[in-house]
């Protein structure tokens, strides 16, 4: 007689579905907000280029200013929320917060955090 083992269904798998592939839900949420913050910074910079250098058109700043401000606040709150589940040290948390100041640095921080295992 041959012995068979029951197949494990995804519902009974010991691996949490949020940890498969791209990491935890906290890491995915942080990535989304960090990249959105960098994109909104880019939009605001382009708006400022048009307003102060290329023309006197304020439309880009009027559109991307509030968008960037909202996403910036969301990024700071997200860092505060994900730091414990992602087991970030205070230094990593401070680096994440400091990355929100220069343009595009949230994206660079996200890439660094992924490479160094801080988004697991």
CSV table of C-alpha atoms in Angstrom, one decimal:
chain,number,residue,atom,x,y,z
A,1,UNK,CA,0.0,0.0,0.0
A,2,UNK,CA,1.3,3.5,-0.9
A,3,UNK,CA,1.1,6.3,1.5
A,4,UNK,CA,-0.2,9.6,0.3
A,5,UNK,CA,0.1,13.0,1.9
A,6,UNK,CA,-2.7,15.5,1.6
A,7,UNK,CA,-2.0,18.5,-0.6
A,8,UNK,CA,-1.8,21.7,1.3
A,9,UNK,CA,-4.3,24.2,0.1
A,10,UNK,CA,-3.3,27.9,-0.1
A,11,UNK,CA,-5.8,28.6,2.7
A,12,UNK,CA,-4.0,26.3,5.1
A,13,UNK,CA,-0.5,27.2,4.1
A,14,UNK,CA,1.7,28.4,7.0
A,15,UNK,CA,3.0,31.3,4.8
A,16,UNK,CA,1.0,34.4,5.0
A,17,UNK,CA,-0.3,35.4,1.6
A,18,UNK,CA,0.9,39.0,2.2
A,19,UNK,CA,4.5,37.8,2.4
A,20,UNK,CA,4.6,35.9,-0.9
A,21,UNK,CA,6.6,37.5,-3.7
A,22,UNK,CA,6.9,41.2,-3.1
A,23,UNK,CA,7.1,41.2,0.7
A,24,UNK,CA,4.7,42.3,3.4
A,25,UNK,CA,1.8,44.5,3.0
A,26,UNK,CA,3.7,47.2,5.0
A,27,UNK,CA,6.6,47.0,2.5
A,28,UNK,CA,4.3,47.2,-0.4
A,29,UNK,CA,2.4,50.2,1.1
A,30,UNK,CA,5.7,52.0,1.8
A,31,UNK,CA,6.9,51.4,-1.8
A,32,UNK,CA,3.7,52.9,-3.2
A,33,UNK,CA,3.8,56.0,-1.0
A,34,UNK,CA,7.5,56.5,-1.4
A,35,UNK,CA,7.4,56.4,-5.2
A,36,UNK,CA,4.2,58.5,-5.3
A,37,UNK,CA,6.1,61.1,-3.2
A,38,UNK,CA,9.0,61.1,-5.7
A,39,UNK,CA,6.6,61.4,-8.6
A,40,UNK,CA,4.7,64.3,-7.0
A,41,UNK,CA,8.0,66.1,-6.3
A,42,UNK,CA,8.9,65.7,-10.0
A,43,UNK,CA,5.6,67.2,-11.0
A,44,UNK,CA,6.1,70.1,-8.6
A,45,UNK,CA,9.6,70.7,-9.9
A,46,UNK,CA,8.4,70.8,-13.5
A,47,UNK,CA,5.6,73.2,-12.4
A,48,UNK,CA,8.2,75.5,-10.7
A,49,UNK,CA,10.4,75.3,-13.8
A,50,UNK,CA,7.5,76.6,-15.9
A,51,UNK,CA,6.5,79.2,-13.3
A,52,UNK,CA,9.9,80.7,-12.6
A,53,UNK,CA,12.0,80.0,-15.7
A,54,UNK,CA,10.2,79.1,-18.9
A,55,UNK,CA,7.0,81.2,-18.5
A,56,UNK,CA,4.9,82.9,-15.9
A,57,UNK,CA,2.4,80.0,-15.8
A,58,UNK,CA,1.4,78.9,-12.3
A,59,UNK,CA,-0.9,76.0,-13.3
A,60,UNK,CA,1.7,73.3,-12.6
A,61,UNK,CA,2.5,74.6,-9.1
A,62,UNK,CA,-1.2,75.1,-8.3
A,63,UNK,CA,-1.9,71.5,-9.3
A,64,UNK,CA,1.2,69.7,-8.0
A,65,UNK,CA,1.7,71.8,-4.9
A,66,UNK,CA,-1.3,70.4,-3.0
A,67,UNK,CA,-0.9,67.0,-4.4
A,68,UNK,CA,2.8,66.9,-3.3
A,69,UNK,CA,1.9,68.3,0.1
A,70,UNK,CA,-0.8,65.6,0.7
A,71,UNK,CA,1.5,62.8,-0.4
A,72,UNK,CA,4.4,64.2,1.7
A,73,UNK,CA,2.2,64.1,4.8
A,74,UNK,CA,1.1,60.5,3.8
A,75,UNK,CA,4.7,59.5,3.5
A,76,UNK,CA,5.7,60.8,6.9
A,77,UNK,CA,2.6,59.0,8.5
A,78,UNK,CA,3.5,55.8,6.5
A,79,UNK,CA,7.0,55.8,7.8
A,80,UNK,CA,5.7,56.2,11.4
A,81,UNK,CA,3.3,53.3,10.8
A,82,UNK,CA,5.6,50.8,9.1
A,83,UNK,CA,8.7,51.3,11.2
A,84,UNK,CA,7.7,48.7,13.8
A,85,UNK,CA,6.3,46.0,11.5
A,86,UNK,CA,9.4,46.3,9.3
A,87,UNK,CA,11.6,46.4,12.4
A,88,UNK,CA,13.4,49.6,11.4
A,89,UNK,CA,16.0,51.0,13.8
A,90,UNK,CA,15.7,54.7,14.7
A,91,UNK,CA,18.5,55.4,12.3
A,92,UNK,CA,16.7,53.8,9.4
A,93,UNK,CA,13.5,55.7,10.4
A,94,UNK,CA,15.4,59.0,10.5
A,95,UNK,CA,16.9,58.3,7.1
A,96,UNK,CA,13.5,57.5,5.7
A,97,UNK,CA,12.2,60.8,7.1
A,98,UNK,CA,15.2,62.8,5.9
A,99,UNK,CA,14.7,61.2,2.4
A,100,UNK,CA,11.4,63.1,2.1
A,101,UNK,CA,13.2,66.5,1.9
A,102,UNK,CA,15.4,66.4,-1.2
A,103,UNK,CA,13.6,65.7,-4.5
A,104,UNK,CA,13.4,62.0,-5.5
A,105,UNK,CA,15.2,60.7,-2.4
A,106,UNK,CA,12.2,58.7,-1.2
A,107,UNK,CA,12.6,56.6,-4.3
A,108,UNK,CA,16.3,56.2,-3.7
A,109,UNK,CA,15.6,55.3,0.0
A,110,UNK,CA,13.1,52.7,-1.1
A,111,UNK,CA,15.6,51.1,-3.5
A,112,UNK,CA,18.3,51.1,-0.8
A,113,UNK,CA,15.8,49.7,1.8
A,114,UNK,CA,14.9,46.9,-0.6
A,115,UNK,CA,18.5,46.0,-1.4
A,116,UNK,CA,19.5,45.9,2.3
A,117,UNK,CA,16.5,43.8,3.4
A,118,UNK,CA,14.7,46.6,5.3
A,119,UNK,CA,11.4,46.0,3.4
A,120,UNK,CA,10.9,42.4,4.6
